[in-house]
Coordinates of C-alpha atoms in Angstrom, one line a residue:
X8 CA 103.0 70.4 75.9
X9 CA 102.3 67.9 73.1
X10 CA 103.5 67.6 69.6
X11 CA 100.0 68.5 68.3
X12 CA 100.0 71.9 69.8
X13 CA 99.8 74.8 67.4
X14 CA 101.3 78.0 68.7
X15 CA 101.5 80.7 65.9
X16 CA 104.3 83.3 66.1
X17 CA 101.8 86.1 65.5
X18 CA 99.9 85.2 68.7
X19 CA 103.1 85.4 70.7
X20 CA 104.2 88.7 69.2
X21 CA 100.7 90.3 69.5
X22 CA 100.6 89.4 73.2
X23 CA 104.2 90.6 73.8
X24 CA 103.5 94.0 72.1
X25 CA 100.3 94.5 74.0
X26 CA 101.9 93.7 77.3
X27 CA 104.8 96.1 76.6
X28 CA 102.5 98.9 75.6
X29 CA 100.3 98.3 78.7
X30 CA 103.3 98.2 81.0
X31 CA 104.6 101.5 79.6
X32 CA 101.3 103.2 79.8
X33 CA 100.7 102.1 83.3
X34 CA 104.0 103.3 84.6
X35 CA 103.6 106.7 82.9
X36 CA 99.9 107.1 83.8
X37 CA 99.0 109.9 86.3
X38 CA 96.3 107.5 87.6
X39 CA 98.8 104.9 88.7
X40 CA 101.0 107.6 90.2
X41 CA 98.1 108.9 92.3
X42 CA 96.9 105.4 93.2
X43 CA 100.1 103.5 93.3
X44 CA 98.5 100.6 95.3
X45 CA 96.7 99.4 92.1
X46 CA 99.9 99.3 90.0
X47 CA 101.3 96.0 91.2
X48 CA 98.0 94.1 90.8
X49 CA 97.5 95.6 87.4
X50 CA 100.9 94.6 86.2
X51 CA 100.4 91.1 87.6
X52 CA 97.1 90.7 85.8
X53 CA 98.7 91.7 82.5
X54 CA 101.5 89.2 83.0
X55 CA 99.3 86.4 84.0
X56 CA 96.7 87.0 81.3
X57 CA 99.3 86.9 78.6
X58 CA 101.6 84.2 79.7
X59 CA 98.9 81.8 81.0
X60 CA 97.3 82.0 77.6
X61 CA 100.5 81.3 75.8
X62 CA 101.4 78.4 78.0
X63 CA 98.0 76.8 77.7
X64 CA 97.0 77.6 74.1
X65 CA 96.7 74.6 71.8
X66 CA 94.2 75.9 69.1
X67 CA 91.2 74.4 70.8
X68 CA 88.4 76.0 72.8
X69 CA 90.2 79.3 72.7
X70 CA 87.2 81.3 74.0
X71 CA 86.9 79.1 77.1
X72 CA 90.6 79.3 77.7
X73 CA 90.5 83.1 77.6
X74 CA 87.6 83.1 80.0
X75 CA 89.2 80.9 82.6
X76 CA 92.5 82.7 82.1
X77 CA 90.8 86.0 82.8
X78 CA 89.3 84.8 86.1
X79 CA 92.5 83.1 87.2
X80 CA 94.5 86.2 86.4
X81 CA 92.1 88.3 88.5
X82 CA 92.3 85.8 91.3
X83 CA 96.2 85.9 91.2
X84 CA 96.2 89.7 91.2
X85 CA 93.9 89.8 94.3
X86 CA 95.9 87.2 96.1
X87 CA 99.1 89.1 95.6
X88 CA 97.4 92.4 96.6
X89 CA 95.7 91.1 99.7
X90 CA 98.2 88.6 101.0
X91 CA 100.0 89.8 104.1
X92 CA 103.5 88.8 103.0
X93 CA 104.9 90.2 106.3
X94 CA 103.5 87.0 107.9
X95 CA 106.8 85.2 107.1
X96 CA 108.5 83.3 104.3
X97 CA 106.0 80.4 104.7
X98 CA 103.2 82.7 103.5
X99 CA 105.1 83.9 100.4
X100 CA 106.2 80.4 99.4
X101 CA 102.6 79.0 99.9
X102 CA 101.2 81.8 97.6
X103 CA 103.9 81.2 94.9
X104 CA 103.5 77.5 94.8
X105 CA 99.8 77.8 95.0
X106 CA 99.6 80.2 92.1
X107 CA 102.0 77.9 90.1
X108 CA 99.8 74.9 90.9
X109 CA 96.6 76.6 89.8
X110 CA 98.2 77.5 86.5
X111 CA 99.4 74.0 85.9
X112 CA 95.9 72.6 86.7
X113 CA 94.3 75.0 84.3
X114 CA 96.7 73.8 81.6
X115 CA 95.9 70.2 82.3
X116 CA 92.1 70.7 82.2
X117 CA 92.3 72.8 79.0
X118 CA 94.5 70.2 77.2
X119 CA 92.0 67.5 78.2
X120 CA 89.0 69.5 77.1
X121 CA 88.1 70.5 80.6
X122 CA 87.8 66.9 81.8
X123 CA 89.8 65.5 84.6
X124 CA 93.4 65.3 83.3
X125 CA 95.7 62.4 83.7
X126 CA 98.4 62.6 86.4
X127 CA 101.1 62.3 83.7
X128 CA 99.7 65.4 82.0
X129 CA 99.9 67.4 85.3
X130 CA 103.4 66.1 86.0
X131 CA 104.6 67.1 82.5
X132 CA 103.0 70.6 82.9
X133 CA 104.8 71.2 86.2
X134 CA 108.3 70.3 85.1
X135 CA 108.0 71.5 81.4
X136 CA 106.9 74.9 82.5
X137 CA 110.0 75.2 84.7
X138 CA 112.2 74.3 81.8
X139 CA 110.4 76.8 79.6
X140 CA 110.7 79.6 82.1
X141 CA 114.4 78.8 82.4
X142 CA 115.2 78.9 78.7
X143 CA 113.0 82.0 78.3
X144 CA 114.9 83.8 81.1
X145 CA 118.2 82.9 79.4
X146 CA 117.0 84.4 76.1
X147 CA 115.9 87.6 77.8
X148 CA 119.2 87.9 79.6
X149 CA 121.2 87.4 76.4
X150 CA 119.0 90.0 74.6
X151 CA 119.7 92.5 77.4
X152 CA 123.5 91.8 77.2
X153 CA 123.4 92.3 73.4
X154 CA 121.7 95.7 73.7
X155 CA 124.0 96.8 76.5
X156 CA 126.9 95.9 74.3
X157 CA 125.3 98.0 71.5
X158 CA 125.1 101.0 73.7
X159 CA 128.6 100.5 75.1
X160 CA 130.2 100.3 71.7
X161 CA 128.7 103.5 70.4
X162 CA 129.4 105.3 73.7
X163 CA 133.1 104.7 73.1
X164 CA 132.9 106.8 69.9
X165 CA 130.9 109.6 71.6
X166 CA 127.4 108.4 70.5
X167 CA 125.5 107.9 73.8
X168 CA 122.0 108.0 72.6
X169 CA 121.8 104.2 72.4
X170 CA 123.2 103.7 75.9
X171 CA 120.6 106.1 77.3
X172 CA 117.9 104.5 75.3
X173 CA 118.7 100.9 76.3
X174 CA 119.1 101.7 80.0
X175 CA 115.8 103.6 80.3
X176 CA 112.9 102.2 82.2
X177 CA 110.6 102.7 79.2
X178 CA 112.8 100.5 77.0
X179 CA 112.7 97.7 79.5
X180 CA 109.0 97.9 80.1
X181 CA 108.2 98.0 76.4
X182 CA 110.7 95.4 75.0
X183 CA 111.2 92.9 77.8
X184 CA 107.7 91.3 77.2
X185 CA 108.5 91.1 73.5
X186 CA 111.8 89.4 74.1
X187 CA 110.1 87.1 76.7
X188 CA 107.4 85.9 74.2
X189 CA 110.0 85.4 71.5
X190 CA 112.2 83.3 73.9
X191 CA 109.1 81.4 74.9
X192 CA 108.1 80.7 71.3
X193 CA 111.6 79.5 70.5
X194 CA 111.5 77.2 73.5
X195 CA 108.2 75.7 72.5
X196 CA 109.6 75.0 69.0
X197 CA 112.6 73.2 70.7
X198 CA 110.4 70.6 72.4
X199 CA 113.1 67.9 72.6
X200 CA 115.4 70.4 74.3
X201 CA 112.7 71.1 76.9
X202 CA 112.2 67.4 77.5
X203 CA 115.9 66.9 77.7
X204 CA 116.3 69.8 80.2
X205 CA 113.5 68.3 82.3
X206 CA 115.3 65.0 82.3
X207 CA 118.5 66.6 83.4
X208 CA 116.9 68.5 86.3
X209 CA 115.1 65.3 87.5
X210 CA 118.3 63.4 87.1
X211 CA 120.1 65.8 89.4
X212 CA 117.4 65.2 92.1
X213 CA 117.6 61.5 91.6
X214 CA 121.4 61.4 92.0
X215 CA 121.2 63.4 95.2
X216 CA 118.4 61.5 96.8
X217 CA 120.6 58.9 98.5
X218 CA 122.7 61.7 100.0
X219 CA 119.6 63.4 101.3
X220 CA 118.4 60.2 102.8
X221 CA 121.7 59.5 104.5
X222 CA 121.8 63.1 105.9
X223 CA 118.4 62.8 107.4
X224 CA 119.1 59.4 109.1
X225 CA 122.4 60.7 110.5
X226 CA 120.8 63.9 111.7
X227 CA 118.0 62.2 113.6
X228 CA 120.4 59.8 115.3
X229 CA 122.7 62.7 116.3
X230 CA 119.8 64.8 117.5
X231 CA 118.5 62.0 119.7
X232 CA 121.9 61.3 121.1
X233 CA 122.5 65.0 121.9
X234 CA 119.1 65.3 123.5
X235 CA 119.5 62.3 125.7
X236 CA 123.0 63.1 126.8
X237 CA 122.4 66.9 127.2
X238 CA 125.5 67.5 125.3
X239 CA 123.9 70.3 123.4
X240 CA 121.2 72.8 124.4
X241 CA 118.5 71.5 122.0
X242 CA 115.7 73.5 123.6
X243 CA 117.4 76.8 123.0
X244 CA 117.5 76.2 119.3
X245 CA 114.1 74.6 119.0
X246 CA 112.8 77.1 116.4
X247 CA 115.9 76.8 114.1
X248 CA 115.7 73.0 114.3
X249 CA 112.0 73.1 113.4
X250 CA 112.5 75.3 110.4
X251 CA 115.5 73.3 109.1
X252 CA 113.5 70.1 109.5
X253 CA 110.7 71.7 107.5
X254 CA 113.1 72.6 104.8
X255 CA 114.3 69.0 104.7
X256 CA 110.8 67.7 104.3
X257 CA 110.2 70.1 101.4
X258 CA 113.3 69.0 99.6
X259 CA 112.5 65.3 100.3
X260 CA 109.1 65.7 98.7
X261 CA 110.7 67.1 95.5
X262 CA 113.3 64.4 95.4
X263 CA 110.8 61.6 95.8
X264 CA 108.7 63.0 93.0
X265 CA 111.7 63.2 90.8
X266 CA 112.1 59.4 91.2
X267 CA 108.4 58.6 90.9
X268 CA 107.8 61.1 88.1
X269 CA 104.5 60.4 86.3
X270 CA 104.1 56.9 87.8
X271 CA 104.7 55.2 84.5
X272 CA 108.4 54.5 84.9
X273 CA 109.6 51.2 86.0
X274 CA 110.6 50.4 89.6
X275 CA 114.2 51.3 90.3
X276 CA 116.3 48.3 89.5
X277 CA 118.9 48.8 92.2
X278 CA 117.8 47.3 95.5
X279 CA 119.9 49.7 97.5
X280 CA 118.4 52.7 95.7
X281 CA 114.9 51.4 96.6
X282 CA 116.0 51.2 100.2
X283 CA 117.2 54.8 100.2
X284 CA 113.9 56.0 98.7
X285 CA 112.0 54.0 101.3
X286 CA 114.2 55.4 104.1
X287 CA 113.6 58.9 102.9
X288 CA 109.8 58.3 102.9
X289 CA 110.0 56.9 106.5
X290 CA 111.9 60.1 107.4
X291 CA 109.1 62.4 106.1
X292 CA 106.7 61.9 109.0
X293 CA 109.5 61.9 111.6
X294 CA 110.9 65.2 110.3
X295 CA 107.4 66.6 110.1
X296 CA 106.6 65.7 113.7
X297 CA 110.0 67.1 114.7
X298 CA 109.1 70.4 113.1
X299 CA 105.7 70.4 114.8
X300 CA 107.2 69.6 118.2
X301 CA 110.0 72.2 118.1
X302 CA 108.0 75.0 116.5
X303 CA 104.8 74.7 118.5
X304 CA 105.6 72.7 121.7
X305 CA 109.2 73.3 122.7
X306 CA 109.2 76.9 121.3
X307 CA 109.4 79.6 124.0
X308 CA 106.1 81.0 122.6
X309 CA 104.3 78.1 121.2
X310 CA 100.8 79.6 120.9
X311 CA 99.1 80.1 117.5
X312 CA 98.9 83.7 116.5
X313 CA 98.4 85.8 113.3
X314 CA 102.0 85.2 112.3
X315 CA 102.4 81.5 113.2
X316 CA 99.1 80.1 111.9
X317 CA 100.3 80.1 108.3
X318 CA 103.4 78.1 109.3
X319 CA 101.2 75.7 111.2
X320 CA 98.9 75.1 108.3
X321 CA 101.8 74.6 105.9
X322 CA 103.2 72.1 108.4
X323 CA 99.9 70.2 108.3
X324 CA 100.1 70.1 104.5
X325 CA 103.6 68.5 104.7
X326 CA 102.2 66.0 107.2
X327 CA 99.6 65.2 104.5
X328 CA 102.3 64.5 102.0
X329 CA 104.2 62.4 104.5
X330 CA 101.0 60.3 105.2
X331 CA 100.2 59.5 101.6
X332 CA 103.8 58.6 100.8
X333 CA 104.1 56.4 103.9
X334 CA 101.0 54.5 103.0
X335 CA 102.4 54.1 99.5
X336 CA 105.6 52.5 100.7
X337 CA 103.8 50.3 103.2
X338 CA 101.3 48.9 100.7
X339 CA 102.5 45.7 99.0
X340 CA 101.0 46.3 95.6
X341 CA 102.3 45.7 92.1
X342 CA 102.2 49.4 91.3
X343 CA 105.1 51.1 93.2
X344 CA 104.0 53.9 95.4
X345 CA 100.5 53.8 94.0
X346 CA 99.1 56.5 96.5
X347 CA 101.5 59.2 95.3
X348 CA 99.2 60.1 92.4
X349 CA 96.2 60.5 94.5
X350 CA 98.0 62.2 97.3
X351 CA 99.7 64.8 95.1
X352 CA 96.5 65.6 93.3
X353 CA 94.4 66.0 96.4
X354 CA 97.1 68.1 98.2
X355 CA 97.5 70.3 95.1
X356 CA 93.9 71.4 95.6
X357 CA 94.5 71.8 99.4
X358 CA 97.5 74.0 98.5
X359 CA 95.2 76.2 96.4
X360 CA 92.7 76.4 99.2
X361 CA 95.4 77.5 101.6
X362 CA 96.6 80.1 99.1
X363 CA 93.1 81.6 99.0
X364 CA 92.7 81.3 102.8
X365 CA 95.9 83.2 103.5
X366 CA 94.4 86.3 101.6
X367 CA 91.3 86.6 103.7
X368 CA 91.7 89.3 106.4
X369 CA 88.9 88.0 108.6
X370 CA 90.8 84.6 108.9
X371 CA 93.6 86.3 110.8
X372 CA 91.1 87.9 113.2
X373 CA 90.5 84.5 114.7
X374 CA 93.9 84.5 116.2
X375 CA 95.7 86.8 118.6
X376 CA 98.4 89.3 117.7
X377 CA 102.0 88.0 117.8
X378 CA 103.9 88.8 120.9
X379 CA 105.9 92.0 120.9
X380 CA 109.6 92.1 121.5
X381 CA 111.2 95.1 123.2
X382 CA 114.3 96.5 121.5
X383 CA 114.7 99.8 123.3
X384 CA 113.0 102.1 125.7
X385 CA 113.1 105.8 126.3
X386 CA 111.5 107.1 129.5
X387 CA 111.3 110.9 130.0
X388 CA 108.8 113.3 131.6
X389 CA 107.1 113.9 128.3
X390 CA 107.5 110.4 126.8
X391 CA 107.1 107.1 128.7
X392 CA 106.6 105.2 125.5
X393 CA 108.3 101.8 125.1
X394 CA 109.6 101.4 121.5
X395 CA 108.7 97.9 120.4
X396 CA 108.9 96.0 117.2
X397 CA 106.7 93.2 116.0
X398 CA 108.2 89.7 115.6
X399 CA 107.3 90.1 111.9
X400 CA 110.5 92.0 111.5
X401 CA 112.9 89.8 113.6
X402 CA 114.6 89.0 110.3
X403 CA 115.6 92.7 109.9
X404 CA 116.7 92.8 113.5
X405 CA 118.7 89.6 113.1
X406 CA 120.6 91.2 110.2
X407 CA 121.3 94.3 112.3
X408 CA 122.6 92.1 115.1
X409 CA 124.9 90.2 112.7
X410 CA 126.2 93.5 111.4
X411 CA 126.8 94.8 115.0
X412 CA 124.4 97.6 114.6
X413 CA 121.9 98.9 117.2
X414 CA 119.7 101.8 118.0
X415 CA 120.7 103.8 121.1
X416 CA 119.2 106.5 123.2
X417 CA 120.8 109.8 124.1
X418 CA 123.2 109.4 121.1
X419 CA 126.6 111.0 121.0
X420 CA 128.2 112.0 117.8
X421 CA 131.3 109.9 118.5
X422 CA 129.2 106.7 118.7
X423 CA 126.6 107.3 116.0
X424 CA 127.0 105.7 112.6
X425 CA 128.2 108.2 110.0
X426 CA 126.2 107.9 106.8
X427 CA 127.7 110.8 104.9
X428 CA 128.9 114.4 105.1
X429 CA 127.4 117.8 104.4
X430 CA 129.3 121.0 104.8
X431 CA 132.1 119.0 106.3
X432 CA 129.8 117.8 109.0
X433 CA 128.9 114.1 109.5
X434 CA 125.3 113.0 108.9
X435 CA 123.5 110.7 111.3
X436 CA 120.2 108.9 110.8
X437 CA 117.5 108.7 113.5
X438 CA 114.3 106.9 114.2
X439 CA 111.2 108.1 116.0
X440 CA 108.1 106.2 117.2
X441 CA 105.0 107.7 115.8
X442 CA 101.6 106.2 114.9
X443 CA 102.6 102.8 116.1
X444 CA 105.7 102.4 114.0
X445 CA 109.2 103.8 113.4
X446 CA 109.9 106.7 111.0
X447 CA 113.5 107.3 109.9
X448 CA 115.0 110.7 109.3
X449 CA 118.1 112.9 109.7
X450 CA 119.5 114.4 112.9
X451 CA 119.3 118.2 112.6
X452 CA 120.0 120.6 115.5
X453 CA 119.7 117.9 118.2
X454 CA 116.3 116.9 116.8
X455 CA 115.1 114.1 114.4
X456 CA 113.7 115.6 111.3
X457 CA 111.5 112.9 109.7
X458 CA 108.7 112.8 107.1
X459 CA 105.4 111.5 108.5
X460 CA 103.9 109.3 105.7
X461 CA 100.6 107.5 106.4
X462 CA 98.6 105.1 104.3
X463 CA 95.4 107.1 104.5
X464 CA 95.8 109.4 101.5
X465 CA 97.2 112.4 103.4
X466 CA 100.3 114.2 102.1
X467 CA 103.7 113.6 103.7
X468 CA 104.5 116.3 106.3
X469 CA 107.7 117.4 108.0
X470 CA 108.0 116.6 111.7
X471 CA 110.7 117.3 114.3
X472 CA 111.2 115.3 117.5
X473 CA 113.7 116.0 120.3
X474 CA 113.2 112.4 121.5
X475 CA 114.7 109.9 119.1
X476 CA 117.2 107.1 118.7
X477 CA 120.4 107.0 116.7
X478 CA 122.0 104.2 114.8
X479 CA 125.3 102.9 116.3
X480 CA 127.9 100.7 114.5
X481 CA 130.7 100.7 112.0
X482 CA 130.5 101.8 108.4
X483 CA 132.1 98.5 107.3
X484 CA 128.9 96.7 108.3
X485 CA 126.6 98.5 105.8
X486 CA 126.5 99.4 102.1
X487 CA 124.4 101.7 100.1
X488 CA 122.5 100.0 97.3
X489 CA 120.8 101.6 94.3
X490 CA 117.1 102.4 95.0
X491 CA 114.4 102.1 92.4
X492 CA 110.7 102.2 91.9
X493 CA 110.6 98.4 91.8
X494 CA 111.7 96.1 94.7
X495 CA 115.2 96.6 95.9
X496 CA 118.1 94.8 94.4
X497 CA 119.6 93.6 97.7
X498 CA 118.4 92.8 101.2
X499 CA 117.2 95.9 103.1
X500 CA 119.0 96.1 106.4
X501 CA 116.7 98.3 108.4
X502 CA 113.0 98.6 107.9
X503 CA 109.9 99.5 109.9
X504 CA 106.3 98.7 109.4
X505 CA 103.3 100.9 109.0
X506 CA 100.1 98.9 108.8
X507 CA 99.9 95.8 106.7
X508 CA 101.4 96.8 103.3
X509 CA 103.7 99.7 104.0
X510 CA 107.4 99.9 105.0
X511 CA 109.8 102.7 105.7
X512 CA 113.5 102.3 104.6
X513 CA 116.5 104.5 105.2
X514 CA 117.7 106.3 102.1
X515 CA 120.1 109.1 101.1
X516 CA 120.0 111.4 98.1
X517 CA 121.6 114.6 96.7
X518 CA 119.7 117.9 96.8
X519 CA 121.2 121.2 95.7
X520 CA 124.6 119.5 95.4
X521 CA 124.5 118.2 99.0
X522 CA 123.8 114.8 100.6
X523 CA 120.6 114.4 102.7
X524 CA 119.2 111.5 104.6
X525 CA 115.6 110.5 104.6
X526 CA 113.2 107.6 104.1
X527 CA 111.5 105.9 101.2
X528 CA 108.1 104.3 101.5
X529 CA 107.9 100.7 100.2
X530 CA 105.0 98.5 99.4
X531 CA 104.6 94.8 98.3
X532 CA 106.2 94.5 94.8
X533 CA 106.4 98.2 94.5
X534 CA 107.8 101.2 96.2
X535 CA 107.4 105.0 95.8
X536 CA 110.0 106.3 93.4
X537 CA 111.4 109.1 95.7
X538 CA 113.5 109.5 98.8
X539 CA 111.7 112.0 101.0
X540 CA 113.9 114.4 102.8
X541 CA 113.4 117.7 104.8
X542 CA 115.2 120.8 103.7
X543 CA 114.3 124.2 105.2
X544 CA 111.3 122.6 107.0
X545 CA 109.9 121.5 103.6
X546 CA 109.4 117.9 102.3
X547 CA 111.2 117.1 99.1
X548 CA 111.1 113.9 97.1
X549 CA 114.1 112.9 94.9
X550 CA 113.9 110.2 92.3
X551 CA 117.6 109.2 92.4
X552 CA 118.6 107.8 95.8
X553 CA 120.3 104.9 97.6
X554 CA 118.9 102.6 100.2
X555 CA 120.8 101.4 103.3
X556 CA 121.6 97.7 103.0
X557 CA 123.9 95.2 104.7
X558 CA 127.5 94.7 103.6
X559 CA 128.0 91.4 101.5

């Protein structure tokens, strides 16, 4: 973002209006309702096409910019659609940072007439965009509050048309893009504010860097002492130690770049501050190797599989950063940390490569499936099946454990969790193993009534199973959160997996004035807008429902 950029207001408004209209048409289109799997990629393409253009536009080579933006938007849409986000948090973060890096690189090349941009330009794009997104989000939030106040004021005098209008989904899909582009335009006009906000954010990181350096040094010393004296069972917590160390490395990289910035600043004057920066850089390879050892050597199941390979490659990426930074601090050159520019640029392209690699299904076929972890078993004459759950969903199981919830066999009404009442009788949920996953439903007449929903285009059907499990626990451990067609507002407590991009969540809704339990089907960035229940052996989908979540 330079002072010579020309960003006309008409361009911003045109893109905002087009985005709003396309959002509204897509959400109301019968095609997207019939083929809901294409909705999320379509929305992402529209978002990327519009906002990448606005962020990069400078009045020069517009046709080339639109062409590259078009291909990059398609790539981002395909990445979001094909990425198996159930591989863990590492996969999701890699894709997010990879997409953001690709956008910043496109900006840099466009502003430099598609020649290799200077490192200072790339650095400015990365941090200025963060400031722009923050100020734009603030404007959108303030706009939303103003319209909510508008509706609330008129509701007090009996005029509720405004409150209904401003709370409708169509209003948000139509006007949120318009408010976003207006906020972005105002932010671009306030360039000095953006530069100042960037300086404040970087200043926060610089101020906390000595603290982070001290924490890392103290932690490594304490860890070594504990391991040598056997005062603490280090091996039992190897995985947690590895993940926390990896988080430390990630923060250290950000903090170091906040000090280095674009490489044109002077060497920090304070000698003790230079020592803390050097100490933090020395800690990078140590923490990286600590993560490698604890996650893939000391771990109870250290083998590479379809779930852990992404984490392993991300760890190698961090080792690359650590290597470049270590070489920079060891070199005795006039330019301080001279290798950071080269290292950050090379590893930015490596990150984009990993982002693309993580979306290729055949890549995961090179590795074995993750180990299964048994959570319950039911052995009868008709069913000797062991109910298992993939380690992809250990996060959900961890939340259940913390909430003191569990699935039990041969449930009794006194021990089953009560999730509501109908006709003065308590309602209990249940789960059944079918087609390699768990389906949730409602206990009816000593059977589990559940809706069988597959990802093969077939219609949901009602099924009844005398063999099931019931949820046991206390109502204080759960809460019901509002369900919607978009991603849930809170953390879903219990979920099961059906193939790569489909989940089942427990829900409850009201039908014919009575509460019913059922399940809602969720996909990445999108979920079906109905809670499916069984009434009189028929499947019904209700648009207004609640999802089972964990208590705050």
